[in-house]
Short mmCIF file of C-alpha atoms and ligand atoms in Angstrom, two decimals:
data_model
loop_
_atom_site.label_atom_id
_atom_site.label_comp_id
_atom_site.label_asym_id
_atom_site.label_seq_id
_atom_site.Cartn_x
_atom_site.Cartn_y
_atom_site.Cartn_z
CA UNK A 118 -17.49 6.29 2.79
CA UNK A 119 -14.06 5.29 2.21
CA UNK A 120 -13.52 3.39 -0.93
CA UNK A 121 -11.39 0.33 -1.06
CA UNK A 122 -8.25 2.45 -2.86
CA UNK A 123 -7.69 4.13 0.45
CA UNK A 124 -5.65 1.48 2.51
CA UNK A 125 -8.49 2.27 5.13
CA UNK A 126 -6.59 5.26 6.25
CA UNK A 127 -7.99 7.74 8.78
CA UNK A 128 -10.66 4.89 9.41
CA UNK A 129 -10.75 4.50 13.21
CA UNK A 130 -11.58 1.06 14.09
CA UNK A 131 -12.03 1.18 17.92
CA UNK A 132 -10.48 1.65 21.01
CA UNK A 133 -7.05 1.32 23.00
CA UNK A 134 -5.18 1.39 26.03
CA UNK A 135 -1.72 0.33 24.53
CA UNK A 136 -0.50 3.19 22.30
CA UNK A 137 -0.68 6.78 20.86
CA UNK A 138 1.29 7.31 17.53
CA UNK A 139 1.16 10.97 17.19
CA UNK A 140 1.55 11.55 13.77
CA UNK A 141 1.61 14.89 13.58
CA UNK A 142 3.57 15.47 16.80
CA UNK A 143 5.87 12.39 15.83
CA UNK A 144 5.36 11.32 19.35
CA UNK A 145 4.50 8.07 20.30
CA UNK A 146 2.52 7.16 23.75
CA UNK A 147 2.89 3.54 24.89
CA UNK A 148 0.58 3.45 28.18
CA UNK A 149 0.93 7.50 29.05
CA UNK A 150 4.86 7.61 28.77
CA UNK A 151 6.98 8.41 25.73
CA UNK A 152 9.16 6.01 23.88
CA UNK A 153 12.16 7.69 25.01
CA UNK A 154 11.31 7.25 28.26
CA UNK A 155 11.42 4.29 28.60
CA UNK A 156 14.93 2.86 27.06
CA UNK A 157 15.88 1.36 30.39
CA UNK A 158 13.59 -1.17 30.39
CA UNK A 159 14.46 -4.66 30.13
CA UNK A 160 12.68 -7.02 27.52
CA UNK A 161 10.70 -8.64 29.80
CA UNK A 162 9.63 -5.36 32.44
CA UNK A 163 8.62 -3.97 28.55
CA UNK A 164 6.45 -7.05 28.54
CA UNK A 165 5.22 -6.39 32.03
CA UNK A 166 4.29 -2.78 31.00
CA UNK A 167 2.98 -3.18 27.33
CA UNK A 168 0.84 -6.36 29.28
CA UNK A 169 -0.53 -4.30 32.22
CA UNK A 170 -3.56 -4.79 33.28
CA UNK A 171 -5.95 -2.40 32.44
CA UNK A 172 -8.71 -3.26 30.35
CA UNK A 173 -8.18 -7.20 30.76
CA UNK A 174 -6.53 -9.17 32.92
CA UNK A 175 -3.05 -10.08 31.13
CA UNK A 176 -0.85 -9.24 34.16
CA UNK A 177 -0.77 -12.90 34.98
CA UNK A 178 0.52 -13.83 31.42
CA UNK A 179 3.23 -11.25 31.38
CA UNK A 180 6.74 -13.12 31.42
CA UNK A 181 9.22 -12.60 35.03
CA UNK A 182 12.69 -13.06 33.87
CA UNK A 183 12.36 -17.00 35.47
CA UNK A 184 9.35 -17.65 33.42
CA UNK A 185 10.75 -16.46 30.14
CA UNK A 186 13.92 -18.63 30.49
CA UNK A 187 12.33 -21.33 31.30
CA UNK A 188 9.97 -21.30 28.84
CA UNK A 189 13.10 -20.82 26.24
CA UNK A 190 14.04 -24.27 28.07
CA UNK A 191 10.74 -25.59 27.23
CA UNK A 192 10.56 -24.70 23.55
CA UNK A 193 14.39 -25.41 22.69
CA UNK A 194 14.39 -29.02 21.94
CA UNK A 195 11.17 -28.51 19.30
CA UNK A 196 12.87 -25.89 17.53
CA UNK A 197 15.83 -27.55 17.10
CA UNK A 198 14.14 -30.91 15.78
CA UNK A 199 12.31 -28.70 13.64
CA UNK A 200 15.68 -26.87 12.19
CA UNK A 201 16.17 -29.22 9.45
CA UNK A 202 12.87 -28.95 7.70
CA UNK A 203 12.71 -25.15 7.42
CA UNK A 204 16.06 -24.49 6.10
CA UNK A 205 14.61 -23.62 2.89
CA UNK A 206 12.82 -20.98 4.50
CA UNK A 207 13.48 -17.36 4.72
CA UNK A 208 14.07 -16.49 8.29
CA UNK A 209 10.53 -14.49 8.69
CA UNK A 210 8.90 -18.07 7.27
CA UNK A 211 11.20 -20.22 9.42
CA UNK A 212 9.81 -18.65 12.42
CA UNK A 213 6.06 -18.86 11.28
CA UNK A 214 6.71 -22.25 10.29
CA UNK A 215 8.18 -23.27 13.93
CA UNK A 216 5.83 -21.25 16.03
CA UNK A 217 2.69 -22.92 13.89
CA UNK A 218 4.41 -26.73 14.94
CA UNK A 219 4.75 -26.14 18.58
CA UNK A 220 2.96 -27.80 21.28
CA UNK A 221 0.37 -26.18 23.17
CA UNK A 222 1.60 -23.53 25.88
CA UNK A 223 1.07 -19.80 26.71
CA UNK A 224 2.36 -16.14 25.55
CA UNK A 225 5.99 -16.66 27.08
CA UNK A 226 5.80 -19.65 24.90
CA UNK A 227 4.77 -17.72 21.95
CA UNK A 228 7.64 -15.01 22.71
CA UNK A 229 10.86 -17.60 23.41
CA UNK A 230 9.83 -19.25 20.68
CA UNK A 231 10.32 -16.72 18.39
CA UNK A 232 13.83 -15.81 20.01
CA UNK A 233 14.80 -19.12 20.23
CA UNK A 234 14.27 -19.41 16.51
CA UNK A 235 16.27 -17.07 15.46
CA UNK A 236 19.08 -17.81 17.89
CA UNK A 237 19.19 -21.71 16.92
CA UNK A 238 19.30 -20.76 13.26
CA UNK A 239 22.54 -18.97 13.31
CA UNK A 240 23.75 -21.48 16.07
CA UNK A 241 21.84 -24.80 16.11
CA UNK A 242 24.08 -26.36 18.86
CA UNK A 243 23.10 -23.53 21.31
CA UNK A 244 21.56 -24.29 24.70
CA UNK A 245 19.71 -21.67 26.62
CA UNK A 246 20.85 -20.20 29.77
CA UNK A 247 17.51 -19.50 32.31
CA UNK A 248 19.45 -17.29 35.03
CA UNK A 249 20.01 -14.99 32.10
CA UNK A 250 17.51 -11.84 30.86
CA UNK A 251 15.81 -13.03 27.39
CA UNK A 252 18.08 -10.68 25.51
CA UNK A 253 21.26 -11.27 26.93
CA UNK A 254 20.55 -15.28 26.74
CA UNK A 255 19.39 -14.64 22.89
CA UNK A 256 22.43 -12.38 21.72
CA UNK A 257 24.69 -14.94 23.29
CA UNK A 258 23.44 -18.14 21.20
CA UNK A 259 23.05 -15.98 18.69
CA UNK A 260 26.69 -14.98 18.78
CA UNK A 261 26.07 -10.97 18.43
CA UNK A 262 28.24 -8.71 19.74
CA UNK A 263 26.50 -5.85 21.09
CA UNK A 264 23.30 -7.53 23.29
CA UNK A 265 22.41 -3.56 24.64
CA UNK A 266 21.80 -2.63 20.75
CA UNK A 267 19.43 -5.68 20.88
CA UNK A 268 17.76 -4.90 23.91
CA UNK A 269 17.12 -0.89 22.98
CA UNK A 270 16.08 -2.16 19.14
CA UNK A 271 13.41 -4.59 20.54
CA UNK A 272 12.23 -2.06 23.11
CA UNK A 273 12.44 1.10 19.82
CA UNK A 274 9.94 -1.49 17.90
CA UNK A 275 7.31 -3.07 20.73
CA UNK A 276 4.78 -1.91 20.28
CA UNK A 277 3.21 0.84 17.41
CA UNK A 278 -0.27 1.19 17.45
CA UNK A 279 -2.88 -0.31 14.38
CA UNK A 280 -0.24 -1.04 12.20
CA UNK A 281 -0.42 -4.04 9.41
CA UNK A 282 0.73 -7.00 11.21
CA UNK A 283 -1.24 -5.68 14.30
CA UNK A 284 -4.83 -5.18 13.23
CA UNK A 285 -3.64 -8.50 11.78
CA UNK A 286 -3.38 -10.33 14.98
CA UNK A 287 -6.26 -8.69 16.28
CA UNK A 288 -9.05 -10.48 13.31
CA UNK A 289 -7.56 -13.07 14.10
CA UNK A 290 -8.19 -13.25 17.64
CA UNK A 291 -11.06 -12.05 17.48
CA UNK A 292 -12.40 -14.85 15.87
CA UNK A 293 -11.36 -17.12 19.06
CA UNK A 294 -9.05 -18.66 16.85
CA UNK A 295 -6.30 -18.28 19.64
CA UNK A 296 -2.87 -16.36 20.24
CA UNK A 297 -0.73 -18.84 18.11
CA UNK A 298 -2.96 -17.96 15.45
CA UNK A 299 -3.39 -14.46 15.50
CA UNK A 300 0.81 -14.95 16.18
CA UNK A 301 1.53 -16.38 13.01
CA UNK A 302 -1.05 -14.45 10.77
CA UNK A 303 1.11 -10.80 12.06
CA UNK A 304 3.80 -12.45 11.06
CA UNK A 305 2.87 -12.96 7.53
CA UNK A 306 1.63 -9.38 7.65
CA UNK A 307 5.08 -8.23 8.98
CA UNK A 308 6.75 -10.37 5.81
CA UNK A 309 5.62 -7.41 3.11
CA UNK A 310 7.99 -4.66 2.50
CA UNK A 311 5.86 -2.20 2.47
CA UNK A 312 5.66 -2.87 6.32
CA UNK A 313 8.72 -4.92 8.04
CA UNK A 314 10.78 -5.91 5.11
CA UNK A 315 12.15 -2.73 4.53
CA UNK A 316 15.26 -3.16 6.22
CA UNK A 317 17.26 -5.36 4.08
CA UNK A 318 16.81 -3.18 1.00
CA UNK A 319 17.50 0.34 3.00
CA UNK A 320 21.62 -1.23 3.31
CA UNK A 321 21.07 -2.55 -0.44
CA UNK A 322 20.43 1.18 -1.11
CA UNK A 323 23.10 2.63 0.99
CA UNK A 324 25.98 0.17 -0.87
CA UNK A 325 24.71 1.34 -3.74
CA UNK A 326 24.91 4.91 -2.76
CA UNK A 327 28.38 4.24 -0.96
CA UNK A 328 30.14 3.43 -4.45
CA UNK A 329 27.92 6.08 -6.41
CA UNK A 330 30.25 8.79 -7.74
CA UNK A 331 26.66 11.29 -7.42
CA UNK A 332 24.20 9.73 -4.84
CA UNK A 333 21.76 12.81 -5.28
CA UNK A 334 21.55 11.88 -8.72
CA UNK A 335 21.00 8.28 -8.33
CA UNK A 336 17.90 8.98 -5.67
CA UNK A 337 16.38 11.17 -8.47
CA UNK A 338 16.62 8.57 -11.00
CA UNK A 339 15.13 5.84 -8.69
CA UNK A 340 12.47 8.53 -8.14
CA UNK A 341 11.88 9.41 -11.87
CA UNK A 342 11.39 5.44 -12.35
CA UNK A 343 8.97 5.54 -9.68
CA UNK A 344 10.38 3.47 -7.46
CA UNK A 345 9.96 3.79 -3.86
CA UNK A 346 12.98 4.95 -1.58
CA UNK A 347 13.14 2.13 1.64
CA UNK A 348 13.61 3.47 5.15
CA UNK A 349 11.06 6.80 3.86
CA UNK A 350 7.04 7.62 4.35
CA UNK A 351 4.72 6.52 6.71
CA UNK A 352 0.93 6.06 6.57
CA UNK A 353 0.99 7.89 10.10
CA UNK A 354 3.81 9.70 10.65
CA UNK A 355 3.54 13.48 9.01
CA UNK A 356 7.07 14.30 10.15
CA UNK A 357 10.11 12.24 11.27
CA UNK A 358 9.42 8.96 12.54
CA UNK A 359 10.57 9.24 16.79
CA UNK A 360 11.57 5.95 16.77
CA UNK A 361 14.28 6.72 13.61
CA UNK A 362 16.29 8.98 16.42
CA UNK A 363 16.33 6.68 19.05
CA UNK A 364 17.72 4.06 17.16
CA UNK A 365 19.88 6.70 15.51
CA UNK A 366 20.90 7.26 19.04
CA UNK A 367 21.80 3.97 19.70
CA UNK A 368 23.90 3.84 16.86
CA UNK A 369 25.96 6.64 18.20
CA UNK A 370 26.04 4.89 21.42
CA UNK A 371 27.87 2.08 20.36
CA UNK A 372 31.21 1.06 20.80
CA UNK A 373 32.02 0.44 17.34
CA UNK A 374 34.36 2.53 15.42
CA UNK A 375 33.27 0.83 12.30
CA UNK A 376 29.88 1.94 13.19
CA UNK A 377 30.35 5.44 13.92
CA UNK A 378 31.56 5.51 10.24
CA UNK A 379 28.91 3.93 8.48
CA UNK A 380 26.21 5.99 10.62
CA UNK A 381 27.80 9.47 9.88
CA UNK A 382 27.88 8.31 5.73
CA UNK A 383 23.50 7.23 6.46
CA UNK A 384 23.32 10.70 8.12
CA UNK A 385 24.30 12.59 5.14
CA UNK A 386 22.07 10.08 2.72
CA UNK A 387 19.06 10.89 4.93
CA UNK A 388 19.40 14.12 4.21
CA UNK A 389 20.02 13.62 0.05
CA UNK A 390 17.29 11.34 -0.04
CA UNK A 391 14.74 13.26 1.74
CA UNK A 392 15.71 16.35 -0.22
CA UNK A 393 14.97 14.10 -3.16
CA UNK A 394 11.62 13.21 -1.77
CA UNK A 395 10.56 16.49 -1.10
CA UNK A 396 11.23 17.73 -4.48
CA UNK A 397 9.74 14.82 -5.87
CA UNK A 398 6.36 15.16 -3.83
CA UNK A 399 6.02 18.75 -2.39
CA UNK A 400 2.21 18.04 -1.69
CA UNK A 401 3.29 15.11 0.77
CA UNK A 402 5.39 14.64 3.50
CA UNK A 403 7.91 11.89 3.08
CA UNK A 404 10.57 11.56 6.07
CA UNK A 405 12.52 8.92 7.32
CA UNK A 406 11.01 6.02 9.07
CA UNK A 407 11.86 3.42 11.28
CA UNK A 408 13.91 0.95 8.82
CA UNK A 409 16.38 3.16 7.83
CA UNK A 410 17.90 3.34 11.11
CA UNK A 411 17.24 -0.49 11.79
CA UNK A 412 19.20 -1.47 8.73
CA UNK A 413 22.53 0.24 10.55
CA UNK A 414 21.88 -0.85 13.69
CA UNK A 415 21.27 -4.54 12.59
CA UNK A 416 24.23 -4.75 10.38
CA UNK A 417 26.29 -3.74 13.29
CA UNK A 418 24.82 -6.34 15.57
CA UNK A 419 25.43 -9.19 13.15
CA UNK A 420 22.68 -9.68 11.59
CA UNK A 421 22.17 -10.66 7.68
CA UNK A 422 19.96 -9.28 5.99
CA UNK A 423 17.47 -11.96 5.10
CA UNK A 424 17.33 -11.35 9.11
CA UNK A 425 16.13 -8.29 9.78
CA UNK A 426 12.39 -8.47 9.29
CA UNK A 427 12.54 -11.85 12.00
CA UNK A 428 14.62 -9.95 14.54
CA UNK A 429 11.97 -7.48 14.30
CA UNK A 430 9.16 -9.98 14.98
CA UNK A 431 11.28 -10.92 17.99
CA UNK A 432 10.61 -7.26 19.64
CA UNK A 433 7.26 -6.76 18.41
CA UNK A 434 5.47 -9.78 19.63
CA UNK A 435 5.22 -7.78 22.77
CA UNK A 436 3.01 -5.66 20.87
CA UNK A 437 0.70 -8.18 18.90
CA UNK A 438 0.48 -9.68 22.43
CA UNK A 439 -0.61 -6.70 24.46
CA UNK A 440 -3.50 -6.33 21.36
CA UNK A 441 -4.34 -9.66 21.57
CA UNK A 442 -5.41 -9.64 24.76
CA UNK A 443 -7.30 -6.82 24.34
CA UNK A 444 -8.72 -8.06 21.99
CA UNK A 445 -9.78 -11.03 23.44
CA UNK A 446 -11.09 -8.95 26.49
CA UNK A 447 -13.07 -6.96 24.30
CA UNK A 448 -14.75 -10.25 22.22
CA UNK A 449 -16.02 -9.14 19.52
CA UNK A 450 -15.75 -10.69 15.98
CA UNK A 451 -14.24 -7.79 13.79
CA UNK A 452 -16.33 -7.64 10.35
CA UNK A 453 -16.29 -4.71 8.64
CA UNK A 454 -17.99 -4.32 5.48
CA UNK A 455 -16.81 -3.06 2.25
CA UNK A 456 -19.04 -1.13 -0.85
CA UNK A 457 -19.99 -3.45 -3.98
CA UNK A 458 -19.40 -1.83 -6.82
CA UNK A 459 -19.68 -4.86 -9.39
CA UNK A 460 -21.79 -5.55 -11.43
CA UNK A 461 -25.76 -6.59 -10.48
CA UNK A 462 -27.46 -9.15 -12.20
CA UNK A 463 -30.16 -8.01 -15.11
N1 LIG B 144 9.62 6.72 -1.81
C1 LIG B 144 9.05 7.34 -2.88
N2 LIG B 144 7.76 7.69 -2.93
C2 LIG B 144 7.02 7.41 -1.85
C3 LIG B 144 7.55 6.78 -0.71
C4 LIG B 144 8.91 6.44 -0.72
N3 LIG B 144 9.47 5.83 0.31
N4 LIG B 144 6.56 6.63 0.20
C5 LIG B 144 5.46 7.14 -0.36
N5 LIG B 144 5.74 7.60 -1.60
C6 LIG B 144 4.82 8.24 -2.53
C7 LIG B 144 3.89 7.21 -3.12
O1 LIG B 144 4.40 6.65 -4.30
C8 LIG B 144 2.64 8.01 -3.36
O2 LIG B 144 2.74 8.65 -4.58
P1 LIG B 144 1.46 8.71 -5.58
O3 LIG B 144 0.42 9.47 -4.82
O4 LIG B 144 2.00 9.41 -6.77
O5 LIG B 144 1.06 7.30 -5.81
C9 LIG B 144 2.66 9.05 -2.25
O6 LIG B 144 4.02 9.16 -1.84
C10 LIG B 144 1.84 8.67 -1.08
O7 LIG B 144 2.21 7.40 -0.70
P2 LIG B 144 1.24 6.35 -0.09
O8 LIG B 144 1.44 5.07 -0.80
O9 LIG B 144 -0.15 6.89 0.02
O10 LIG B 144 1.78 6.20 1.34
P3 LIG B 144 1.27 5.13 2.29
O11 LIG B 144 0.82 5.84 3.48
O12 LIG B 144 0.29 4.22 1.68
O13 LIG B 144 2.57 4.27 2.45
C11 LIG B 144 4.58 3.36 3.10
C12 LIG B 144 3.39 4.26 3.52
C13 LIG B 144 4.05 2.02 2.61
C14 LIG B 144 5.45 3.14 4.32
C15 LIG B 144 5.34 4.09 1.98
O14 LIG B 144 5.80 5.33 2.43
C16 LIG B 144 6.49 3.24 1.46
O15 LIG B 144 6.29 2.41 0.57
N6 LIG B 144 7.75 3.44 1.99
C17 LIG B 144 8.88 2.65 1.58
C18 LIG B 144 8.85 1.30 2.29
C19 LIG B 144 9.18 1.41 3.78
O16 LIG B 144 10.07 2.15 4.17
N7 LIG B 144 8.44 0.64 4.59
C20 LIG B 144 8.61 0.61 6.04
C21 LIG B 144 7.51 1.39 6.72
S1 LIG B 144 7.73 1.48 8.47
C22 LIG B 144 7.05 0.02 9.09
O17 LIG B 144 6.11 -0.48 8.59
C23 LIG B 144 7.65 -0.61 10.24
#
């Protein structure tokens, strides 16, 4: 039996139709076509697709471009009433905090309400635009420069199999507590940074690195100390994480000279720090993940740092959605158990 130590990794816990991370392949699967197939999508046909109908009938919840705007309409006003008294909050909290004081509605609710939060934060006067696609309205209130680096980040980070914040969501549901519910409790999963706070410190790392006269060195030392290098190792992932290219790929898409600079410099620290890992831990694999490439690519939208984890909530509620309806299809109460090995009474 696995003991408590062990994270509960390799433990199955049931079945899915959404997605297949391939950890040894570094492939991942989302409904029988790769991730890089399907960069073309907008947000809400990815909604459409990671919401299919297979197993349960969520089809009918799934978000058409009209419904999404004008639920973004419908939850605008509350959020910005509610601006004032979450100021104080980190961005991840502000959007917890907002989602968990909205009236009752459905999952395109759910979904604008966590892009309108983090548009009307950076621009509380904004007013949403309906005719427009969910991205293009949100990078425009949210005065970012590059909406397609949005759109392809948010479609890179969907949807990603039992991870924290997901298996998360899915308790929750199933104890009928309801989608807002199971909503807010992935996003206090997602808050850790052992899961989607990594971002932020990866760029720390890389200013750091930037002004270091020997970065090898410096990535030794941090190693020697024990500390953890941000943007590397996965639970699943035995090789490169796929989604690290695409958004790599993105990066070298872009328009921005000032880009192109700063990703060629994170090219060449990938490849010190992962040296560094390797020699540190030659029994386990330890490549880059997701994060490191989402630091770049949300520095060059616009994005501070304190940010990056909510932006990232923003694209994977598609995800926790598509589990919590199976989920709720499936109805069963998750309970594991876990081994005692306290004391008994004498
Ligand atoms: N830097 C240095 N050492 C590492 C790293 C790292 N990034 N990742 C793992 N290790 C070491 C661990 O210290 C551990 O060493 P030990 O056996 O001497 O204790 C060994 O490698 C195995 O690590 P685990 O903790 O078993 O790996 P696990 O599968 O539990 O963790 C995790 C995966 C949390 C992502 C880990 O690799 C990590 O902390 N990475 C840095 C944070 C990060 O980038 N998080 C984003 C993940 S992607 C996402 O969630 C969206």
């Amino acid at each position: 039996m696995n003991v408590v130590s062990s994270g509960l990794e390799g433990v199955c816990v049931g079945d899915s139709h959404i997605s297949l991370v391939d950890g040894q392949a570094g492939r991942l699967i989302l409904r029988g076509f790769h991730l890089q197939e399907l960069g073309h999508k907008s947000y809400e046909e990815m909604a459409q697709f990671l919401w299919e109908a297979r197993s349960f009938e969520a089809c009918r919840e799934a978000p058409s471009l009209e419904g999404l705007g004008a639920a973004r309409v419908r939850v605008a006003p509350w959020i910005r009433e509610l601006l004032p008294l979450g100021q104080h909050l980190k961005p991840i909290e502000w959007l917890r905090f907002a989602l968990d004081r909205l009236p009752e509605g459905g999952p395109a609710d759910w979904v604008a309400a966590l892009g309108m939060g983090l548009a009307l934060r950076r621009n509380p006067e904004a007013q949403p635009d309906p005719g427009l696609d969910h991205v293009s309205d949100i990078a425009r209130m949210a005065l970012l420069n590059w909406p397609d680096g949005l759109r392809r980040y948010w479609l890179c980070v969907a949807e990603h199999g039992m991870n924290a914040s997901t298996f998360t969501a899915r308790v929750v549901a199933s104890t009928q507590a309801g989608q807002r519910a199971a909503l807010s409790a992935a996003l206090g999963a997602l808050q850790g940074p052992l899961h989607g706070g990594a971002p932020g410190p990866v760029l720390d790392m890389l200013d750091i690195l930037q002004n270091h006269p020997d970065p090898s060195a410096w990535l030794r030392e941090q190693l020697g100390r024990g500390e953890r290098l941000m943007g590397f190792g996965h639970r699943i992932y035995r090789v490169r994480d796929p989604r690290a290219e695409v958004l790599r790929l993105a990066c070298q898409q872009s328009p921005s000279e000032d880009l192109a600079e700063r990703l060629q410099f994170a090219e060449k620290m990938e490849k010190l720090a992962t040296d560094a890992l390797a020699e540190h831990k030659p029994g386990r694999v330890l490549q880059t993940n997701v994060e490191y490439y989402t630091a770049i690519l949300l520095d060059a939208l616009g994005f501070q740092r304190d940010e990056f984890t909510a932006v990232f909530a923003c694209g994977r509620v598609l995800g926790w959605l598509a589990h919590v309806f199976e989920q709720e299809a499936e109805g069963r109460l998750i309970r594991p158990e876990v081994r005692y090995v306290g004391p008994l009474p004498t």
